[in-house]
Short mmCIF file of C-alpha atoms and ligand atoms in Angstrom, two decimals:
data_model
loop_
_atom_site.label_atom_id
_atom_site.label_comp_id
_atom_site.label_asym_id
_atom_site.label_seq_id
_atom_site.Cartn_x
_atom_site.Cartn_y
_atom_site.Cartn_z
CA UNK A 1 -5.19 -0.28 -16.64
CA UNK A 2 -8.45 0.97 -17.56
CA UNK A 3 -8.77 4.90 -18.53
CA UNK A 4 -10.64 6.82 -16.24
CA UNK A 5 -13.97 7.42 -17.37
CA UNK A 6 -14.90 11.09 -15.10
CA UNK A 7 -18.22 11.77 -13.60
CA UNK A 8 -19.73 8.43 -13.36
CA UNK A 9 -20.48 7.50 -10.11
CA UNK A 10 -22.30 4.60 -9.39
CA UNK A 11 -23.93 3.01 -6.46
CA UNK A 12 -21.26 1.58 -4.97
CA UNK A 13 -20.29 5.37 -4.05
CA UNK A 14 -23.60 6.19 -1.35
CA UNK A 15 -22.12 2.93 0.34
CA UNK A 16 -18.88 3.62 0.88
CA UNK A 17 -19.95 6.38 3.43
CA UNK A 18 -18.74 9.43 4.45
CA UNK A 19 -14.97 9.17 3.84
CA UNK A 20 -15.03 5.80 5.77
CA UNK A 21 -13.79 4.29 2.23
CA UNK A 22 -13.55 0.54 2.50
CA UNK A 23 -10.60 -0.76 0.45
CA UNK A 24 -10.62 -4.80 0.66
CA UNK A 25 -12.92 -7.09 2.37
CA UNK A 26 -13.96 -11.07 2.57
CA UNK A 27 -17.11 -11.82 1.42
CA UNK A 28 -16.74 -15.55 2.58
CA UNK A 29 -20.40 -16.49 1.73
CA UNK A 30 -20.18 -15.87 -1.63
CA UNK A 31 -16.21 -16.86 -1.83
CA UNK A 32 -15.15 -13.58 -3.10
CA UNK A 33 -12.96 -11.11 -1.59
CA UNK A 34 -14.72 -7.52 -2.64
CA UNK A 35 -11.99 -4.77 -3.52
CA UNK A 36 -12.61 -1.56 -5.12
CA UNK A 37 -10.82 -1.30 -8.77
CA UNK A 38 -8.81 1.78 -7.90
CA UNK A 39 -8.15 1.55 -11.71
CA UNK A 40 -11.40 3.48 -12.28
CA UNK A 41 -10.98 5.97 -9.49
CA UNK A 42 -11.76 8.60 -9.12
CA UNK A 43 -14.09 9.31 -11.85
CA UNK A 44 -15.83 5.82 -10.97
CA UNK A 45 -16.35 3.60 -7.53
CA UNK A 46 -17.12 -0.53 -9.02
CA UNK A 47 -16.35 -3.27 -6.53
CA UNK A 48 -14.44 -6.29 -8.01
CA UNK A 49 -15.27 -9.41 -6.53
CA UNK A 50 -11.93 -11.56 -6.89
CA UNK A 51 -12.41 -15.50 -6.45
CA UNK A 52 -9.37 -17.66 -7.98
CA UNK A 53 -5.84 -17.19 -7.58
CA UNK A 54 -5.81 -15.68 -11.54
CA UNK A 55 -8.66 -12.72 -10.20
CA UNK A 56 -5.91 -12.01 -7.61
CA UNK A 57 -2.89 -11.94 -9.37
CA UNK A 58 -4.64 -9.89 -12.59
CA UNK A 59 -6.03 -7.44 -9.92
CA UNK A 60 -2.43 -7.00 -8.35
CA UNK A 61 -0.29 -6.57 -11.32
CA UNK A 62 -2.83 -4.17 -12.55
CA UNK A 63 -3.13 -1.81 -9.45
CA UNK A 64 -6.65 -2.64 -8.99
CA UNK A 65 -5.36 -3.23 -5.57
CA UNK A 66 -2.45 -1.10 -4.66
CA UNK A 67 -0.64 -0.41 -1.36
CA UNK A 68 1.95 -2.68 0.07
CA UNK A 69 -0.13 -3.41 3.12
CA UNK A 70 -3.40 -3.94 0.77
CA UNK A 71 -1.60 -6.60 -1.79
CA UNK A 72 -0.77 -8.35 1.29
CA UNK A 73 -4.16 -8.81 2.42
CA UNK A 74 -5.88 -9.33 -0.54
CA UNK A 75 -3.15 -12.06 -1.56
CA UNK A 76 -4.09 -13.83 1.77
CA UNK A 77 -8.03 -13.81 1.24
CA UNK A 78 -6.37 -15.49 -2.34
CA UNK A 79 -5.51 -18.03 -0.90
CA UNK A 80 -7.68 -18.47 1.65
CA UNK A 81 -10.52 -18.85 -1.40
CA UNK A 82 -8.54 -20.87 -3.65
CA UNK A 83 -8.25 -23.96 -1.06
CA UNK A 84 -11.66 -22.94 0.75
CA UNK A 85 -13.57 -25.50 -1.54
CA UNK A 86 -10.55 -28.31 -2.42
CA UNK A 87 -11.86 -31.91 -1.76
CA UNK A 88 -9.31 -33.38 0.37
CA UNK A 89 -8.43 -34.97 3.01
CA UNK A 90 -5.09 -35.26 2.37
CA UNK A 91 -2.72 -32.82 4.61
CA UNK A 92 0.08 -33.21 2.95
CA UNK A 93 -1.55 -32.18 -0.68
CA UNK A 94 -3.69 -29.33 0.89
CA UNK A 95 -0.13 -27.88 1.91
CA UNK A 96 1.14 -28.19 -1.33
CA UNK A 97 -1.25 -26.54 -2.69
CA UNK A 98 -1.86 -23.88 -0.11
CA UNK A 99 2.58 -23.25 -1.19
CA UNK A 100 2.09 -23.28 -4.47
CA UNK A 101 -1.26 -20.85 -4.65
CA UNK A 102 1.85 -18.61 -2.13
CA UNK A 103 4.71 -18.78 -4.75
CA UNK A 104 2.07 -17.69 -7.84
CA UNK A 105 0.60 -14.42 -6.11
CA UNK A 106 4.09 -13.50 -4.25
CA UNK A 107 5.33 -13.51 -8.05
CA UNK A 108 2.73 -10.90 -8.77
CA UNK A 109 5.08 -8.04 -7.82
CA UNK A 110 8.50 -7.73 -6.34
CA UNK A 111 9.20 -4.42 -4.33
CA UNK A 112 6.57 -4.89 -1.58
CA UNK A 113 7.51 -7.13 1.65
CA UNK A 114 4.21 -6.89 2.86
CA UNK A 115 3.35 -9.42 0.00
CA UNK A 116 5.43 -12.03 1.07
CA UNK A 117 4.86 -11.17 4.73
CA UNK A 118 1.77 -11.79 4.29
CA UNK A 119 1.87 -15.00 2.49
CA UNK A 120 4.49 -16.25 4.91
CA UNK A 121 1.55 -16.04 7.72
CA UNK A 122 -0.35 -17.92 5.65
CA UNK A 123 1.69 -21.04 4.97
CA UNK A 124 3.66 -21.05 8.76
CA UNK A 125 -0.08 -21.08 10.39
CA UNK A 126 -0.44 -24.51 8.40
CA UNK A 127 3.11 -25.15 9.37
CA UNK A 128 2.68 -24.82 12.76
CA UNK A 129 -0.70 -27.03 12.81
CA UNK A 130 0.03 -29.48 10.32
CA UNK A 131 -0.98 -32.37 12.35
CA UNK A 132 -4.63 -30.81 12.32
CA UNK A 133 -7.94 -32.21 10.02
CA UNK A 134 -7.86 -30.49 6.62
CA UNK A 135 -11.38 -28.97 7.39
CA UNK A 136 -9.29 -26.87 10.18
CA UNK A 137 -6.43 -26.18 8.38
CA UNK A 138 -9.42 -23.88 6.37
CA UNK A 139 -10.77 -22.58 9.32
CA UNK A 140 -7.44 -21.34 10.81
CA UNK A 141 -6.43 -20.04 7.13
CA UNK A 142 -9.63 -18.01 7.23
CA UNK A 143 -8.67 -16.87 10.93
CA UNK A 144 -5.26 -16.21 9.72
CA UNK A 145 -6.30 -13.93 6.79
CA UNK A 146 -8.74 -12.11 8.89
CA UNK A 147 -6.19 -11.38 11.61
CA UNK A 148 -4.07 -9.71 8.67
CA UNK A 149 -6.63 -7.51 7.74
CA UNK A 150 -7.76 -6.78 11.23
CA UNK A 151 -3.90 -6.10 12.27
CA UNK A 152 -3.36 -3.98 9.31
CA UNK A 153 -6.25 -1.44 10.61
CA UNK A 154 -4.58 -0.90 14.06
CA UNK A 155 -1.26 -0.67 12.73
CA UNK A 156 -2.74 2.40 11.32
CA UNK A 157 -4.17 3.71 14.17
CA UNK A 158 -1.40 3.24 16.06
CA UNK A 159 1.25 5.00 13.18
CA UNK A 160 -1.45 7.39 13.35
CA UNK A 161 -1.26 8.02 17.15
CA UNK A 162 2.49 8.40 16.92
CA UNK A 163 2.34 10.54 14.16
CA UNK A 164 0.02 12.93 16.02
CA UNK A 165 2.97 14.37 17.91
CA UNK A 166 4.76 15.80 14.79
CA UNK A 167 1.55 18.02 14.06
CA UNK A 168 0.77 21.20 15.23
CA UNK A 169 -2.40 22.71 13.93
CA UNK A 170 -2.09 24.79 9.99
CA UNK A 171 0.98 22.83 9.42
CA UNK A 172 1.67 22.31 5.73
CA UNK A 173 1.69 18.65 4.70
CA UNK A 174 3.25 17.22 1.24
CA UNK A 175 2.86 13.40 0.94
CA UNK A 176 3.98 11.54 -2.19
CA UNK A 177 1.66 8.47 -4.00
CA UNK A 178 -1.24 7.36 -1.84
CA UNK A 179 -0.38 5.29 1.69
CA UNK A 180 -3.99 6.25 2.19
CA UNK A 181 -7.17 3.79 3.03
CA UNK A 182 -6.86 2.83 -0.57
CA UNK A 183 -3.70 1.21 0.27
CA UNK A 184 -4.01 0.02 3.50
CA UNK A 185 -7.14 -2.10 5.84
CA UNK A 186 -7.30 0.93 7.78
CA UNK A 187 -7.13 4.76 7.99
CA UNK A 188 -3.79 4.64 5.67
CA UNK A 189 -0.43 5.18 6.91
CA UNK A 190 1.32 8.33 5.34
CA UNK A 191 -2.11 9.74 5.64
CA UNK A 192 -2.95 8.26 9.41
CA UNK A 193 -1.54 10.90 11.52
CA UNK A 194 -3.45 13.28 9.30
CA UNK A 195 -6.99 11.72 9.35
CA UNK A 196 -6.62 11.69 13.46
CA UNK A 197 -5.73 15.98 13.09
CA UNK A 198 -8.32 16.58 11.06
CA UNK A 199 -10.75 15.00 13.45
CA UNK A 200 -8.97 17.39 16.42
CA UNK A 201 -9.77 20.51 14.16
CA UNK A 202 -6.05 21.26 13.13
CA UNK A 203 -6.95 22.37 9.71
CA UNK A 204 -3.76 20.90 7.89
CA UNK A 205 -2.97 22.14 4.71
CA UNK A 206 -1.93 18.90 2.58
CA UNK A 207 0.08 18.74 -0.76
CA UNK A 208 -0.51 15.81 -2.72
CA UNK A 209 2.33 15.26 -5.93
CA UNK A 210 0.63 13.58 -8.53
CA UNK A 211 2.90 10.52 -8.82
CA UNK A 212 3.72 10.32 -12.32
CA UNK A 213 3.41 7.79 -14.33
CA UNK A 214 0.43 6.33 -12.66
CA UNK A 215 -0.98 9.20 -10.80
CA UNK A 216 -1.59 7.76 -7.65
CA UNK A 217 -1.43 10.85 -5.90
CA UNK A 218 -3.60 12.77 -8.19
CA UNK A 219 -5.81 9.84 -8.43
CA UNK A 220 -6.27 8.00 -5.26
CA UNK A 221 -5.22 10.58 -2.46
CA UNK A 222 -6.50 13.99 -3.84
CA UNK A 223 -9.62 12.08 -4.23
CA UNK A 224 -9.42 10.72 -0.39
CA UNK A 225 -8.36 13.19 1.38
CA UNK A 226 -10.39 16.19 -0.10
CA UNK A 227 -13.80 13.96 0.21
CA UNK A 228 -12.93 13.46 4.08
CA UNK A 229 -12.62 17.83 4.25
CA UNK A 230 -8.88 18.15 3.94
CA UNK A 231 -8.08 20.86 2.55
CA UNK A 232 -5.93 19.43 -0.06
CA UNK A 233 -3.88 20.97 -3.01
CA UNK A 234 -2.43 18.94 -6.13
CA UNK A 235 0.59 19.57 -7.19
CA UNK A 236 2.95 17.94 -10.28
CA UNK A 237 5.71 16.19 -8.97
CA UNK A 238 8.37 18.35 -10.46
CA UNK A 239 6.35 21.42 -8.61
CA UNK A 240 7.44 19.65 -4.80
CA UNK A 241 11.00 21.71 -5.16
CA UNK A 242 9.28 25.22 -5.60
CA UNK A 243 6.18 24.95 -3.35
CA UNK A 244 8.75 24.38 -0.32
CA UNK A 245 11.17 26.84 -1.18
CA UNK A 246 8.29 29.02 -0.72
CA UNK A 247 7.73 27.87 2.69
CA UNK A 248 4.50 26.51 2.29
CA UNK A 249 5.52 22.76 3.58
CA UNK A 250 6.22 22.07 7.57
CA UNK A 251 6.62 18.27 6.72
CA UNK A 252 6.75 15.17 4.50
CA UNK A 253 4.83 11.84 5.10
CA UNK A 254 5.36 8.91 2.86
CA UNK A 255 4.33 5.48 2.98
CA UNK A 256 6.81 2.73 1.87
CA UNK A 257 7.38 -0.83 0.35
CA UNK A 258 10.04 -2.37 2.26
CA UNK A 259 12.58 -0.59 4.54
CA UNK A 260 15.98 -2.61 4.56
CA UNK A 261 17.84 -3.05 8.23
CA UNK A 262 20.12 -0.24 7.36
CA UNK A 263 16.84 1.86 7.13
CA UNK A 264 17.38 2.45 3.39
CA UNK A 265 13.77 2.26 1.76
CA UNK A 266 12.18 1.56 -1.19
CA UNK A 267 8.78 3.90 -2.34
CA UNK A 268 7.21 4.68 -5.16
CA UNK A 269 9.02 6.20 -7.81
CA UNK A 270 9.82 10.13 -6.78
CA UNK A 271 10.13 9.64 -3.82
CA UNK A 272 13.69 9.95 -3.87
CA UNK A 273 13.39 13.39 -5.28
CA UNK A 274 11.13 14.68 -2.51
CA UNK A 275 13.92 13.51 0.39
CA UNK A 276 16.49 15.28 -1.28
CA UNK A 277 14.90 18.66 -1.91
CA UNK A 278 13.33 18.26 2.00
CA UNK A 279 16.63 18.04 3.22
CA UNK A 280 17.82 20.97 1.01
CA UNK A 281 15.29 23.32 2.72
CA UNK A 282 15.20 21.61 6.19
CA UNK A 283 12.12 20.01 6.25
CA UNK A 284 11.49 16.87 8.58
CA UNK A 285 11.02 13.24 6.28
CA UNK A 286 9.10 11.15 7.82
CA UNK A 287 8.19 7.31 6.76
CA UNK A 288 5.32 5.67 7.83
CA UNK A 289 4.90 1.97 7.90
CA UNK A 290 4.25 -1.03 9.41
CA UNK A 291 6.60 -3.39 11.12
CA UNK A 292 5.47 -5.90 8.15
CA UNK A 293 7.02 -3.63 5.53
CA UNK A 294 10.45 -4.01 7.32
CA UNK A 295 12.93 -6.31 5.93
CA UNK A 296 15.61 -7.38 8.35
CA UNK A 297 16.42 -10.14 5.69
CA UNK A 298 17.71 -7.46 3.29
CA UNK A 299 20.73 -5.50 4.48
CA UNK A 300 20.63 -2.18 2.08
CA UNK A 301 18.50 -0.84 -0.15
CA UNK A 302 21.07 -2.11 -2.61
CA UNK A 303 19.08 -5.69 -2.43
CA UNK A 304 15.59 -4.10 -2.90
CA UNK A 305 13.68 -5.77 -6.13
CA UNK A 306 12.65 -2.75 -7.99
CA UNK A 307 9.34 -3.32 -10.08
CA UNK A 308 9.98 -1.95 -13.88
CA UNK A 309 6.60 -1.89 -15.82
CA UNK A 310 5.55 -0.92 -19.35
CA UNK A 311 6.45 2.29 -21.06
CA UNK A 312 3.23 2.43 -22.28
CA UNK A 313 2.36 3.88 -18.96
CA UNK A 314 4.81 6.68 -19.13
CA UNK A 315 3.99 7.52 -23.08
CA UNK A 316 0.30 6.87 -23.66
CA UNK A 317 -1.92 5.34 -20.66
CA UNK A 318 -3.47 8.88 -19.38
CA UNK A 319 -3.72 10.30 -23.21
CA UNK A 320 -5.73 10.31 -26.50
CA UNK A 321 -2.24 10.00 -28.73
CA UNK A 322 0.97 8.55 -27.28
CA UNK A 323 2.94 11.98 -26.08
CA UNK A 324 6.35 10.31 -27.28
CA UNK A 325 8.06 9.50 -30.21
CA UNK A 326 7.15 6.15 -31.79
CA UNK A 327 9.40 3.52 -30.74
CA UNK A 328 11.51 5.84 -28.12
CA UNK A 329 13.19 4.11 -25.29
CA UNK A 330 11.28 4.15 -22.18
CA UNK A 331 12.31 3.16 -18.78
CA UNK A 332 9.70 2.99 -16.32
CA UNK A 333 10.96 1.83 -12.78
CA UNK A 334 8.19 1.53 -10.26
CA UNK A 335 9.80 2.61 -7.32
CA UNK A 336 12.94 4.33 -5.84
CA UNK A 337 15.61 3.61 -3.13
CA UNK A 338 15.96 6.30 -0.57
CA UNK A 339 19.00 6.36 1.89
CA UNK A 340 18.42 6.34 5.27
CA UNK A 341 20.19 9.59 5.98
CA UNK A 342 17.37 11.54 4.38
CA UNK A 343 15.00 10.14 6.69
CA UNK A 344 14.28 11.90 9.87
CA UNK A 345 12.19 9.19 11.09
CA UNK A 346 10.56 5.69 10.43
CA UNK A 347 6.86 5.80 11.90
CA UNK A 348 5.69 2.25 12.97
CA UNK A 349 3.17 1.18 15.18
CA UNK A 350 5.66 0.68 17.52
CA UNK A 351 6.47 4.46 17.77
CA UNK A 352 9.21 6.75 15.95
CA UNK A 353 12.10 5.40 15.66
CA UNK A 354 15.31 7.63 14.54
CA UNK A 355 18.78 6.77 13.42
CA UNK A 356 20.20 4.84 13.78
CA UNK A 357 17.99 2.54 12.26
CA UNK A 358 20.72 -0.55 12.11
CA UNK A 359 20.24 -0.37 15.76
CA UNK A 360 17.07 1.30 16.37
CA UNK A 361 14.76 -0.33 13.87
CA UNK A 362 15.90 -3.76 15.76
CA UNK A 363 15.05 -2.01 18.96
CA UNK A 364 11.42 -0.48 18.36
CA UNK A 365 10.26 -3.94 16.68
CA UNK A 366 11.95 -6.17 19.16
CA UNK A 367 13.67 -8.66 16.10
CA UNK A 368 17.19 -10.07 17.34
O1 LIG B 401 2.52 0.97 -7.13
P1 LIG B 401 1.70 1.23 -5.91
O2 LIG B 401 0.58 2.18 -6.15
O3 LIG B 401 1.26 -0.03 -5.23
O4 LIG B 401 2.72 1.95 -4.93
C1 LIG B 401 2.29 2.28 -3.64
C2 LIG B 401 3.30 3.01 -2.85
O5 LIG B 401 4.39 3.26 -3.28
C3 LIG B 401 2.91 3.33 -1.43
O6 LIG B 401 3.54 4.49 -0.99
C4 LIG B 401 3.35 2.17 -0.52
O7 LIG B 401 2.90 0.95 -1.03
C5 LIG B 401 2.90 2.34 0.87
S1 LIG B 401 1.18 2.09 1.08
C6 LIG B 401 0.83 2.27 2.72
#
């Protein structure tokens, strides 16, 4: 991860318009898919034009594209590009190699179905049409990629539109990491129902936690949120507690990484910490996500794969001199488990559905 380097702003910046920011997109004519490195943000906007499978992978595991839904797309346009140009006629090798370019990005990073949901699309459309010329099998891998993208944006819209009836106008909004545009192909998901209030006038009042170790929050949805005119406060994670004993938070969004059938679900790391203290002062929890981030395939959140990276990020990637001991243990999990009986509701774009999710989350996405 690359330090931020504040107050340069380059071009890039006038064209990502407004607060319409534009996280991931194809550029097929020049085999590239164009994301911007949200390593850099917010002190610097610089597209990265990805092209092999390696590009995609390195831009994953590095949180240059972040967001379960946005890893998912981008690891589609992967590898759409990386068997765009292979000179073959042979079906049965293109598939090969369309599974293998699969297994090598799904490997990029564990926690987040979306991933493999993703890449599942990808290899049952050449599943399905196997019998077809190799020269389609491209053309319905670029039609499948685009559809995942394309999807991912009204899933949004539509989490938004259900969210929109948990607002009222002032309410106080905390949201943990960034399920924003940055992480999504659309208008976000934690951050959906918000983006639609604001546009009503409702004048939320958001709290972003900074999302240690990687600062997500601080980084990716202060920065979003307050350049589209929310009026948005920072806060350190361990202030979420005291700001809503003081009354100043109505209700919690979060995005998530996978939700298991039981409606346990995994998000990033703190996560945990903001259920419990919501349900300690009585504040509704609220998960937003697509249908692709649920996982009827694991029972509990017992079975979620829980990303551990480098403790260099928790003692010395945001400072001058490591703040730590030399050679102290670090751990540095990724993301958290929440139970399902902290949540008050899962937001998909199939509605709100509440517990019980065994039953309920079955119901609202229509999976026997
Ligand atoms: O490690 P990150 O930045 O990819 O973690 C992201 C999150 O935890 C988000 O809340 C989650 O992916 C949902 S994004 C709509």
């Amino acid at each position: 991860m690359t330090r931020l380097s504040a107050g340069r702003v380059s071009t890039v910046q006038e064209k990502q318009d407004g607060h319409e920011i534009r996280t991931i997109w194809l550029d097929d004519a020049n085999d590239a898919a164009v994301v911007i490195d949200q390593t850099l943000l917010p002190g610097e906007t610089r597209e990265l034009r990805l092209r092999t499978p390696a590009d995609f992978y390195d831009a994953i595991i590095r949180l240059a594209v972040r967001g379960a839904p946005a890893i998912g797309i981008a690891a589609a346009y992967g590898v759409y590009l990386a068997v765009k140009r292979l000179d073959t006629f042979d079906r049965s090798s293109f598939r090969k190699a369309v599974d293998g370019h699969c297994d090598y990005l799904n490997s990029s990073r564990p926690t987040a179905v979306n991933l493999k949901w993703a890449l599942d699309r990808m290899k049952s459309v050449l599943e399905r049409n196997i019998d077809k010329p190799v020269s389609e099998l491209k053309s319905l891998l670029l039609l499948e990629c685009e559809s995942i993208a394309r999807e991912d944006a009204e899933m949004c819209d539509a989490i938004g539109r259900a969210t929109m009836a948990l607002l009222r106008p002032g309410m106080g909004v905390l949201t943990h990491c960034n399920a924003g545009r940055l992480a999504t192909g659309g208008i976000g998901t934690a951050t959906a129902g918000i983006y639609l209030a604001e546009r009503e006038g409702y004048g939320l009042r958001v709290y972003c936690d900074e999302t240690r170790p990687l600062l997500q929050g601080a980084r990716l949805t202060a920065y979003e949120l307050s350049r589209a005119g929310t009026d948005t406060t920072l806060i350190c994670d361990n202030m979420a507690s005291f700001v809503m004993s003081k009354g100043l938070i109505d209700i919690v969004f979060t995005g998530c990484d996978r939700v298991a059938a039981n409606g346990d679900i995994a998000n990033k790391i703190g996560t945990l910490s903001v259920a419990i203290s919501a349900k300690q002062y009585g504040i509704p929890f609220y998960i937003c996500a697509p249908s692709s981030t649920v996982d009827f395939g694991c029972p509990s959140g017992e079975g979620i794969p829980i990303e551990e990276r480098a403790g260099s990020e928790v003692t010395s990637l945001w400072y001058d001199k490591p703040i730590a001991p030399d050679g102290i243990k670090v751990r540095n999990p990724a993301f958290d488990v929440t139970p399902a009986e902290f949540i008050t509701g899962i937001i998909t774009e199939k509605g709100i559905v509440s517990p019980p999710y065994e039953n309920n989350l079955r119901g609202a996405l229509d999976k026997a």
